[in-house]
Coordinates of C-alpha atoms in Angstrom, one line a residue:
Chain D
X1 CA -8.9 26.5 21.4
X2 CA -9.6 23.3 22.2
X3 CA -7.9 20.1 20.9
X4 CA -10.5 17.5 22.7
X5 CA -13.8 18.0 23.5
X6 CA -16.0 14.9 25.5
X7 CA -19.4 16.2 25.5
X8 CA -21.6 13.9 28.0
X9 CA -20.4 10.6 27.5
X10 CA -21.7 7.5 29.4
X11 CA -20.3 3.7 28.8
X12 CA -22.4 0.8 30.4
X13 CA -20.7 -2.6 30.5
X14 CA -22.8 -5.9 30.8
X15 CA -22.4 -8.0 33.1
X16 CA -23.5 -11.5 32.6
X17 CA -24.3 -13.4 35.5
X18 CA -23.0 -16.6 33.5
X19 CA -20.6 -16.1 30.5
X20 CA -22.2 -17.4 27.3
X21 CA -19.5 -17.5 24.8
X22 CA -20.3 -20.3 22.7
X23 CA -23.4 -21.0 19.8
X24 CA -24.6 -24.1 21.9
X25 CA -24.3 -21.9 25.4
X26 CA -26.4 -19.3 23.2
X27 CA -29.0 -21.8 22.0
X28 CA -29.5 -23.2 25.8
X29 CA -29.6 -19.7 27.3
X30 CA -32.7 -19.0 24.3
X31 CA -34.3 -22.4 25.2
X32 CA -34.0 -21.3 29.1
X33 CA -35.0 -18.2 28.6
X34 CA -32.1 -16.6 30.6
X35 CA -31.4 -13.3 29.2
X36 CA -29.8 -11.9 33.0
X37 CA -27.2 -9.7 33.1
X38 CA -26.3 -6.9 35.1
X39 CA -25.6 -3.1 33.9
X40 CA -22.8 -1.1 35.3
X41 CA -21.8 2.1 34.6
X42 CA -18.4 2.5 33.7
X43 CA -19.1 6.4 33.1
X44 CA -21.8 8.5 33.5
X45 CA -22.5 12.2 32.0
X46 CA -18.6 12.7 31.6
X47 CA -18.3 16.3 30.3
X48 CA -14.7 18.2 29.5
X49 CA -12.5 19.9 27.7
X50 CA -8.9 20.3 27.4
X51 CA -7.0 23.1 25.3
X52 CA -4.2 22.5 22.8
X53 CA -0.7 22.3 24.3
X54 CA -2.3 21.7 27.5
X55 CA -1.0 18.6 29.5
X56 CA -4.7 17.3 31.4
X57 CA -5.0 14.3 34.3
X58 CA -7.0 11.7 35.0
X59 CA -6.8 10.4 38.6
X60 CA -9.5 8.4 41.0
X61 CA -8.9 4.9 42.6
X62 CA -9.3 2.0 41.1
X63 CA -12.3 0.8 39.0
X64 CA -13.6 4.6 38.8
X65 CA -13.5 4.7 35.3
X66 CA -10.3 6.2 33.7
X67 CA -9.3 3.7 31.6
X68 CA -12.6 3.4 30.4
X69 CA -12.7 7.3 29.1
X70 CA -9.2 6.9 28.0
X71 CA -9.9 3.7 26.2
X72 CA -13.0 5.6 24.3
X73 CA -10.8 8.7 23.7
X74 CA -8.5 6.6 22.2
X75 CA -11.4 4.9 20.1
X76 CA -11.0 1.4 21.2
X77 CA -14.0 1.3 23.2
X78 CA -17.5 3.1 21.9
X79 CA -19.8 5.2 24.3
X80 CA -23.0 3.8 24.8
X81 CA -24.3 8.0 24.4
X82 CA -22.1 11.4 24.4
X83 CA -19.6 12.3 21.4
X84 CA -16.2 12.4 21.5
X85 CA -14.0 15.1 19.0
X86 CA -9.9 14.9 18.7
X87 CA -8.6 17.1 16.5
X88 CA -4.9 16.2 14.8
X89 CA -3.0 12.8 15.2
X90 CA -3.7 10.9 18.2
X91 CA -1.6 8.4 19.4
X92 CA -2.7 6.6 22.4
X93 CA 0.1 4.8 25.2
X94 CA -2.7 2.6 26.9
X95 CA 0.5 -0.2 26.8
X96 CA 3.4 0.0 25.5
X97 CA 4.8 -2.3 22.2
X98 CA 1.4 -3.3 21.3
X99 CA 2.2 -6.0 18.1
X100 CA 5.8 -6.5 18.9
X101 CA 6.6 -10.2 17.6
X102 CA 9.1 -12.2 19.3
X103 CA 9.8 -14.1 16.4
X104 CA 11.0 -11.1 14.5
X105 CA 14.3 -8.7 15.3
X106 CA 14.6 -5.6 17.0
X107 CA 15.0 -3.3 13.4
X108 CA 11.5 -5.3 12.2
X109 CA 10.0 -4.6 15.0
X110 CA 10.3 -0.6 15.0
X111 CA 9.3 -0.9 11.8
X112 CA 5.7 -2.4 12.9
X113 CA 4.7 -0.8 16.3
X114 CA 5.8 2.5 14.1
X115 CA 3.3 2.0 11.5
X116 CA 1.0 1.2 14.0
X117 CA 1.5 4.4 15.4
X118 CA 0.7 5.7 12.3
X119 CA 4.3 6.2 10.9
X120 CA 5.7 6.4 7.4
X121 CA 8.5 4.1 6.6
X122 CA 9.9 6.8 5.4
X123 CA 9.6 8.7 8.2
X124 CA 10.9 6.2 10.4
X125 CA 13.7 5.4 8.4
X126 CA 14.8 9.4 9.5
X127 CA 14.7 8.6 13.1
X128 CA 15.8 5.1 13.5
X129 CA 19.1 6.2 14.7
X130 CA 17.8 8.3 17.2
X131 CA 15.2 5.5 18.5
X132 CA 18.2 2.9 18.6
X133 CA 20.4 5.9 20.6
X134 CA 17.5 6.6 22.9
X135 CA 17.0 3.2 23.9
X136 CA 21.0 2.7 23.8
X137 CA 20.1 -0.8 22.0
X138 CA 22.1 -0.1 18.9
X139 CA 24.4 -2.8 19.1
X140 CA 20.9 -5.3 19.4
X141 CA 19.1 -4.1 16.2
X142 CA 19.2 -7.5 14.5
X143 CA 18.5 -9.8 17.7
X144 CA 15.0 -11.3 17.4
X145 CA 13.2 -9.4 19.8
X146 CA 12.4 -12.6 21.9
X147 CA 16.8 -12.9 23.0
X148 CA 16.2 -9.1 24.1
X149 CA 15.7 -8.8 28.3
X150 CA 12.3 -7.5 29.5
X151 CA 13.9 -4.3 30.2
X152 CA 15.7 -3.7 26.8
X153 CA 11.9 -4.6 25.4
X154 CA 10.3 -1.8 27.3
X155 CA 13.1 0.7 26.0
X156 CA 12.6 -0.4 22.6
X157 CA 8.9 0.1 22.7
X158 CA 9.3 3.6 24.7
X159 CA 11.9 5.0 22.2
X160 CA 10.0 4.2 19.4
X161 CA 6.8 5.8 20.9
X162 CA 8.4 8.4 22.6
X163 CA 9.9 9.2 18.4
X164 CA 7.0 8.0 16.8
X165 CA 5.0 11.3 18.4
X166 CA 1.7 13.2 17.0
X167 CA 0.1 16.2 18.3
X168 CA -1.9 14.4 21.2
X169 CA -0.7 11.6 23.4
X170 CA -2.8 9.9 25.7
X171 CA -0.9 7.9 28.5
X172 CA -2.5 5.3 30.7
X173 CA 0.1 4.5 33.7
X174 CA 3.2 3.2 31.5
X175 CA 5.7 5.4 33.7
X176 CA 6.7 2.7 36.2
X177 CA 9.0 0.7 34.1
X178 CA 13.0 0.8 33.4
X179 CA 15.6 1.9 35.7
X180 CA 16.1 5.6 37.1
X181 CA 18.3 7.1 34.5
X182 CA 15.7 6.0 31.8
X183 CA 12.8 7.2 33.5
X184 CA 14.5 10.4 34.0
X185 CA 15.2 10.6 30.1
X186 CA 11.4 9.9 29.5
X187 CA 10.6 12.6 32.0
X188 CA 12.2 15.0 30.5
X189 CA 11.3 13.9 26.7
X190 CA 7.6 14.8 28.3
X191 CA 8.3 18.1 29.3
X192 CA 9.7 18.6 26.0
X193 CA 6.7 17.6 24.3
X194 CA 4.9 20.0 26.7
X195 CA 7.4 22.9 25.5
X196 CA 6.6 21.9 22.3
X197 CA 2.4 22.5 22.7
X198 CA 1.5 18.8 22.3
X199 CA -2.1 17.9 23.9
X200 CA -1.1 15.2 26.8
X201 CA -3.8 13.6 28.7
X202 CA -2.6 12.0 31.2
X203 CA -3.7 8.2 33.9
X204 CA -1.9 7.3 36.7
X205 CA -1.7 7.1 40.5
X206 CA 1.3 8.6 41.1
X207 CA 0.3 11.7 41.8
X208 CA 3.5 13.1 42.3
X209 CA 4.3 12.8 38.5
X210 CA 0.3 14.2 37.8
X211 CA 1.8 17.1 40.2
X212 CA 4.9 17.8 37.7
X213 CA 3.0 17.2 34.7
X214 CA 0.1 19.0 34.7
X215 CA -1.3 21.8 35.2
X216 CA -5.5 20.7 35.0
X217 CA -6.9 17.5 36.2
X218 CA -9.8 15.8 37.2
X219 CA -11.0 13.5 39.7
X220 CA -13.5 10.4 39.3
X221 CA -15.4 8.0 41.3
X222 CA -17.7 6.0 40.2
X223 CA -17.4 6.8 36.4
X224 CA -18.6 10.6 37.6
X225 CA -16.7 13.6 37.9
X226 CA -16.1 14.8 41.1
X227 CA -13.9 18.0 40.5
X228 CA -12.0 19.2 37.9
X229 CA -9.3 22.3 37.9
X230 CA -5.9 23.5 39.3
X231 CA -4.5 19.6 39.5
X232 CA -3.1 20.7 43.4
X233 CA -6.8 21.1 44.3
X234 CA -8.1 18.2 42.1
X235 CA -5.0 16.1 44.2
X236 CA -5.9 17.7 48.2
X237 CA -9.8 16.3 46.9
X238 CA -8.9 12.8 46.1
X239 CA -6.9 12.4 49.3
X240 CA -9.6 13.8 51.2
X241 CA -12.0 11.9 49.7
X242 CA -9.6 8.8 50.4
X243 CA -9.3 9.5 54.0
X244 CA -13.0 9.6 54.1
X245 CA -13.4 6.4 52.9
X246 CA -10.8 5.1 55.4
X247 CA -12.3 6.4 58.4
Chain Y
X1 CA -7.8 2.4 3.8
X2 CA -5.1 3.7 1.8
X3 CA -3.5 5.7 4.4
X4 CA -2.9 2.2 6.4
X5 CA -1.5 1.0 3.3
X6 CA 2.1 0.4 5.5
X7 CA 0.4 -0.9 8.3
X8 CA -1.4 -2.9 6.3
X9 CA 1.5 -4.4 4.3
X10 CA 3.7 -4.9 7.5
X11 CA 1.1 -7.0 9.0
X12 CA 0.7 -9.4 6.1
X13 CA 5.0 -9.4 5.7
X14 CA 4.7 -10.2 10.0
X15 CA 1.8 -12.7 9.1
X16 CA 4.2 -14.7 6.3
X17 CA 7.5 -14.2 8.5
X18 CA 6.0 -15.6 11.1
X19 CA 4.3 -18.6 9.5
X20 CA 7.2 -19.3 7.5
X21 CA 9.8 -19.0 10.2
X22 CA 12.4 -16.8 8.4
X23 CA 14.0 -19.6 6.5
X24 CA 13.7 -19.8 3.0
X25 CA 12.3 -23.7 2.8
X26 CA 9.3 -22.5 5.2
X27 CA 7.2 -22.3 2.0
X28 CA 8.5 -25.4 0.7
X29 CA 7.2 -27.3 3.5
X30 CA 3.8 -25.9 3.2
X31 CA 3.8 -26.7 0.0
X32 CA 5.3 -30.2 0.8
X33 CA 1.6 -31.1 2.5
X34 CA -0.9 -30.5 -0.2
X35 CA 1.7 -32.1 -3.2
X36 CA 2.1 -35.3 -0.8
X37 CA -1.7 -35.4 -0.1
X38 CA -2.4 -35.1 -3.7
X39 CA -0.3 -38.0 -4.9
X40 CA -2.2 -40.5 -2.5
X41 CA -5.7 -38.9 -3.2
X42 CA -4.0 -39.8 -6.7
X43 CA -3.3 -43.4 -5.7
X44 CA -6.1 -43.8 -4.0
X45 CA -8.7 -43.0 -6.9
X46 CA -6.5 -43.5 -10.1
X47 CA -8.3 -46.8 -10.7
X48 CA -11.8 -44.8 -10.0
X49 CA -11.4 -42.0 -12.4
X50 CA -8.4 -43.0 -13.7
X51 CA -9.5 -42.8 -17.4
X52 CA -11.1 -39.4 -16.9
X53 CA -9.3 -36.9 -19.1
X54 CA -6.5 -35.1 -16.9
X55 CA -7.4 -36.2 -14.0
X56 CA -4.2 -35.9 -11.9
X57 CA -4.0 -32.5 -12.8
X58 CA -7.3 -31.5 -12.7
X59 CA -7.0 -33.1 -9.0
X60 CA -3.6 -31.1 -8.3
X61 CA -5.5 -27.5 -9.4
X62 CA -8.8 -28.7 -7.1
X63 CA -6.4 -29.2 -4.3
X64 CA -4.7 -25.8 -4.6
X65 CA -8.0 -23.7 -5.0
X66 CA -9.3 -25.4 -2.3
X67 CA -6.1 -24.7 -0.5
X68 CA -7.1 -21.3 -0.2
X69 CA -10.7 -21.6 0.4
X70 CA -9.8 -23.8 3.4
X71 CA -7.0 -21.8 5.0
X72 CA -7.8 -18.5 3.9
X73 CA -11.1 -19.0 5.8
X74 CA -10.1 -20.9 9.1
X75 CA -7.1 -18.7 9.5
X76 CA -9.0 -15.3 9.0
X77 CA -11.1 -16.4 11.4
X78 CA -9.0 -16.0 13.9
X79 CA -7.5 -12.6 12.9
X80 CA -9.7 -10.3 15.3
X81 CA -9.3 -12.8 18.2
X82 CA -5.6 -14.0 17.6
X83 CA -4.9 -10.3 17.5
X84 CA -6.6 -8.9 20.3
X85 CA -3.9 -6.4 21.7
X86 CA -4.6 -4.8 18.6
X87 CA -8.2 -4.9 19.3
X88 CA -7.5 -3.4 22.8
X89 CA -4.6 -1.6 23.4
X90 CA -4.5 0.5 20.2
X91 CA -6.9 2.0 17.5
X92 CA -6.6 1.2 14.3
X93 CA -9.7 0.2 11.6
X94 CA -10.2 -3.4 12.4
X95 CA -10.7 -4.3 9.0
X96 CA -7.4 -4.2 8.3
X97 CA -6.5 -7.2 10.8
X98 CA -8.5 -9.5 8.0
X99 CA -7.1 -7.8 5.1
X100 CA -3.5 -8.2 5.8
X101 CA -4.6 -11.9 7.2
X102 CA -6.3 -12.8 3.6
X103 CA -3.7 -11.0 1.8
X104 CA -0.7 -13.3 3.2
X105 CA -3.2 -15.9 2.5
X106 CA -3.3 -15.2 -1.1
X107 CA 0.7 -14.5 -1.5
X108 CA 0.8 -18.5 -0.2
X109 CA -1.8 -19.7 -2.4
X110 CA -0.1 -17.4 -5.4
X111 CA 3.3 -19.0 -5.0
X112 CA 1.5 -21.9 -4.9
X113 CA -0.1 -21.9 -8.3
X114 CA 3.1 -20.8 -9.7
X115 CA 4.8 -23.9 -8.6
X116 CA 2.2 -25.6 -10.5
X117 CA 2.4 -24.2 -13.6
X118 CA 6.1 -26.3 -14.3
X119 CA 3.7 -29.5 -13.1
X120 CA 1.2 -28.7 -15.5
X121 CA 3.8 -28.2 -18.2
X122 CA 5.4 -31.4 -17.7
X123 CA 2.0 -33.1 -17.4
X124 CA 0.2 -31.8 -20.3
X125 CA 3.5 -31.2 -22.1
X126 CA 2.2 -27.1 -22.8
X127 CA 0.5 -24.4 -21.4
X128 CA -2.8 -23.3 -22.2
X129 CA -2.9 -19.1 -23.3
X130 CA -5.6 -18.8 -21.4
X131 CA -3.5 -19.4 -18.1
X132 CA -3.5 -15.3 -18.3
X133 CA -7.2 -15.6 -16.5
X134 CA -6.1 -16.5 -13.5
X135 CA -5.0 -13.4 -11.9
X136 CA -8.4 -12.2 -12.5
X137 CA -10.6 -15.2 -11.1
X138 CA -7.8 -14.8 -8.0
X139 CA -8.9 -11.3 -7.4
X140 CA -12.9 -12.6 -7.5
X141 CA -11.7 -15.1 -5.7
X142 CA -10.0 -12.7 -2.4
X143 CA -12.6 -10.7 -2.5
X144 CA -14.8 -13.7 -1.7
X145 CA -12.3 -15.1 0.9
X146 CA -11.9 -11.4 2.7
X147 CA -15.8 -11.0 2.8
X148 CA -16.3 -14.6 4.7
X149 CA -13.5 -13.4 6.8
X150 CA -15.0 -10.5 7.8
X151 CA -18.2 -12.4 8.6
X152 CA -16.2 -15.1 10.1
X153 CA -13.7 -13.4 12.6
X154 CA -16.5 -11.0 14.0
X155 CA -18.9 -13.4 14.5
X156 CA -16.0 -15.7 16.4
X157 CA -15.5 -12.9 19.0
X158 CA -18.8 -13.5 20.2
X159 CA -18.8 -17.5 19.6
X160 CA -15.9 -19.1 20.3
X161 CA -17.2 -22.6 19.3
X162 CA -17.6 -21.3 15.8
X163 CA -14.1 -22.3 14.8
X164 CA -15.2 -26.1 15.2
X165 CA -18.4 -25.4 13.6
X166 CA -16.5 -23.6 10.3
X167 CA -14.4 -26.7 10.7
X168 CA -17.1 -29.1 9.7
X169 CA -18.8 -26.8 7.3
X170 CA -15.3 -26.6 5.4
X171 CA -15.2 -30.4 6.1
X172 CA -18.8 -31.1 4.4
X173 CA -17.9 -28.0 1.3
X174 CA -14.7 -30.1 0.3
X175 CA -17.2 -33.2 -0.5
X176 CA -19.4 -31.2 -1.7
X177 CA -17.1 -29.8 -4.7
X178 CA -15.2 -31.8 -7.5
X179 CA -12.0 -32.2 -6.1
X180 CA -11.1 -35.7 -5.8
X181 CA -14.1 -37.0 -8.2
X182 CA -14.8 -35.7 -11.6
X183 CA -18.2 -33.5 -12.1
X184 CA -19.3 -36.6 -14.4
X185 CA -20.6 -38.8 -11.3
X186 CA -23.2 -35.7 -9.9
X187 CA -26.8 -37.1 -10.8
X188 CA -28.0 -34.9 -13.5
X189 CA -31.3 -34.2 -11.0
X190 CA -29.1 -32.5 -8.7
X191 CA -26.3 -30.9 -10.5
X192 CA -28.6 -27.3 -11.0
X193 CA -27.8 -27.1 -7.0
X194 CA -24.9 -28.4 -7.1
X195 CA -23.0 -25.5 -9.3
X196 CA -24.8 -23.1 -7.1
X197 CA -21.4 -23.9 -4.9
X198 CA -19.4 -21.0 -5.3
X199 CA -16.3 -23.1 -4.7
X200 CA -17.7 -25.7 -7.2
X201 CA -17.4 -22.6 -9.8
X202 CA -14.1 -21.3 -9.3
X203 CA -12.3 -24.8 -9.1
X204 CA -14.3 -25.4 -12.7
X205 CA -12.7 -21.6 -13.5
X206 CA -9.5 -22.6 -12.8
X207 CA -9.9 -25.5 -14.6
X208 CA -10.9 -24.2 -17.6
X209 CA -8.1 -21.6 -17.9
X210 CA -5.2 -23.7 -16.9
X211 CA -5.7 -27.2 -17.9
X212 CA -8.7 -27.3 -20.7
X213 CA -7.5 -24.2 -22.0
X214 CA -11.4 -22.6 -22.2
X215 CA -12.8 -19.4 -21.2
X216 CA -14.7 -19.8 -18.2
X217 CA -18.2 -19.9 -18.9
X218 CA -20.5 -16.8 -18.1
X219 CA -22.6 -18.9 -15.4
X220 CA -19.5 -19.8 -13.5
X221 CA -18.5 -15.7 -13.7
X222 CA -22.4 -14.5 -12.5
X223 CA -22.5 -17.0 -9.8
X224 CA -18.4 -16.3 -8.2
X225 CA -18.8 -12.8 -8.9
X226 CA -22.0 -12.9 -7.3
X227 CA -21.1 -14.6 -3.9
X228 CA -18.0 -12.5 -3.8
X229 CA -20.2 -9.1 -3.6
X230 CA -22.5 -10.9 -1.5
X231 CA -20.2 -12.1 0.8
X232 CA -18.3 -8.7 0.9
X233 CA -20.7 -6.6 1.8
X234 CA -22.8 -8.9 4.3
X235 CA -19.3 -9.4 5.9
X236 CA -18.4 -6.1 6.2
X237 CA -22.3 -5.2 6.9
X238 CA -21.2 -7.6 10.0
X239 CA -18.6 -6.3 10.3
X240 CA -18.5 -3.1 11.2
X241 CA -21.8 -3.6 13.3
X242 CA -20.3 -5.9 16.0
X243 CA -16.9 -4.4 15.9
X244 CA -18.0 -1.1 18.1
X245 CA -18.0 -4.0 21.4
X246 CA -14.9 -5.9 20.2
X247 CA -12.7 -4.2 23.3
X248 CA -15.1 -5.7 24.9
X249 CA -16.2 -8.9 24.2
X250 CA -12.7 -10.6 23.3

């Protein structure tokens, strides 16, 4: 059964050769008669799907379109053709503590990015404790979140998420951040989510982590698929296909 | 919308938290502005329209409807752009980024009017019954304020000079409505157009229910309930076509 299935998407960007962001630029360009832009596509004729309880990556170097399909699976950007169906609550990680204010305290802000996520306050009010533990922050819950360090920011916003969780998560490249014990803890909250037959699909460029994660994955370049299966054949592809480029 | 309901309502508490600052005499200071700017408008034009009936208060209740008209607009214009890792980073309906913008727009403007229903006591020395209106010509009135919004923040994502313009459109509207002159001096040739100003109408509503102590007439109520639907749905019309390349564009 399958949880997400992209059936032939494409996504074309513009790109204006000059930026016309204004009413008077618009007016001049119309005068001018300068209508130039260039079309790139972001993704072309992207077809896949992954199963329930299934944890799927995305990898391909830079520019070859993953965020782009994560962004639309996440429904923040629109494809220009293709449908896209996600059964069950998504939540998407494309960053982390999206709406945290600095003016307001810790305890608000879990509050917020929660319901952003698509929590209940009552809900959250059942696992604050364990967000505040995760994070060890308990002792900060009523500093405005602007006094908290960078680091203590990035726990809050993980623990929340990491708490805050639906049946599929979509993570774009949010790994690389707190120090080794905590990045162990998130590790190992994943692989409990995996045990626990939630839909991951999965960005990044450490392949080592694609490696440990999943078990399907899929390789782009130039907003195409290249291949797509057993992630350890999907990774020997993309560094052959690296090594290709470099020679 | 209803299942956003606590996003919703945690944005418009973030929105009023944030504008006034966590301290208590936040509103007080907001409030300070319009109160100040109404006694030397006062001043100012006493010996002008002095004699007019009410005038100071009719000029106090033109300030605060306007009040709302002016920020509710210029700040929900910036709710899609001032908001855009919302836009980005995370989906959720877009809509609700005005919504929770207007709505701590009209939790201002309401604690507003309440603190000048004590000034209209004291001036008029009572209350008139039919004070009980004004909730409803305040709904009428937010749904007109959401629908420019709507209009107003998606159309800003693709023209960022449109903030200026909507500065001297709002600039030109408060001249054009009877806030610090009395209706009297329009020239009867063009007053028809003249109350075709849906602002016109709803400080003359609010007039009429909490200084002259009349119903509102049933021209005022066709023509604000008329531009609220109108703007509504052309704004969310708008809307919800240009949103699909907001990720994009902002």
């Amino acid at each position: 059964m399958s949880t997400i299935i992209v059936d032939n998407i494409s996504k074309k960007f513009r790109i204006p050769h000059e930026k016309k962001n204004t009413v008077f630029q618009h007016i001049v360009g119309l005068i001018k008669r300068q209508f130039n832009y260039e079309e790139f596509w972001a993704l072309k004729d992207v077809s896949f799907e992954v199963n329930k309880g299934e944890a799927f990556g995305i990898i391909g170097r830079n520019g070859s379109g993953k965020s782009t399909l994560l962004k639309i699976l996440a429904k923040v950007l629109y494809p220009d053709s293709g449908s896209v169906s996600l059964d069950g609550k998504v939540a998407s990680f494309l960053q982390l503590g999206v709406g945290f204010q600095p003016e307001l305290t810790a305890r608000e802000n879990v509050y917020i990015y929660s319901s952003i996520l698509g929590l209940g306050r009552k809900q959250v009010n059942r696992i604050y404790d364990e967000i505040f533990d995760f994070a060890e922050l308990k002792k900060f819950e009523n500093m405005k979140l602007k006094n908290l360090s960078s680091g203590m920011t990035v726990r809050l916003a993980f623990s929340t998420a990491f708490h805050a969780v639906p049946d599929t998560l979509l993570i774009d490249e949010v790994f690389a951040v707190g120090d080794e014990s905590f990045r162990k803890k998130c590790r190992d909250k994943m692989d409990q989510f995996k045990a626990e037959g939630k839909t991951i699909v999965f960005v990044s460029h450490t392949l080592n982590t694609v490696k440990e994660l999943c078990q399907r994955s899929m390789l782009l370049n130039e907003g195409r698929i290249i291949t797509m299966g057993d992630t350890e054949k999907v990774i020997n592809d993309y560094l052959a296909m690296l090594q290709k480029k470099t020679i | 919308m209803w299942q956003y309901r606590e996003l919703i309502w945690n944005l418009t508490a973030t929105d009023l938290k944030n504008r006034y600052q966590n301290t208590a005499l936040g509103f007080f200071w907001s409030l300070l502005s319009p109160l100040l700017l109404a006694l030397v408008l006062y001043f100012i034009f006493r010996n002008l329209w002095g004699r007019e009936q009410d005038f100071a208060i009719n000029l106090l209740v033109g300030m605060m409807a306007w009040r709302f008209f002016a920020t509710g607009t210029s700040s929900s214009l910036r709710a899609i752009v001032g908001n855009s890792s919302l836009v980005t980073r995370v989906y959720i309906p877009r809509q609700i980024l005005v919504l929770s913008n207007v709505l701590a727009n009209i939790i201002s403007s309401l604690l507003e009017f309440i603190v000048l229903l004590p000034i209209i006591f004291i001036l008029l020395g009572y209350l008139p019954v039919t004070v009980f209106l004004f909730p409803l010509i305040h709904i009428i009135y937010f749904w007109f304020i959401f629908g420019a919004g709507l209009l107003l923040s998606s159309l800003y994502v693709y023209f960022r000079d449109l903030d200026q313009i909507w500065q001297v459109v709002t600039q030109v509207l408060f001249f054009c409505s009877p806030i610090i002159y009395p209706l009297t001096i329009i020239p009867a040739n063009l007053m028809p157009y003249y109350l075709l100003n849906p602002v016109t109408q709803l400080i003359i509503m609010y007039r009429d229910v909490m200084v002259a102590g009349d119903l509102p007439s049933l021209y005022s109520i066709v023509v604000v309930i008329g531009f609220a639907i109108a703007a509504y749905l052309v704004g969310s019309l708008v809307f919800s076509k240009l949103q699909r390349r907001f990720a994009e564009e902002i």
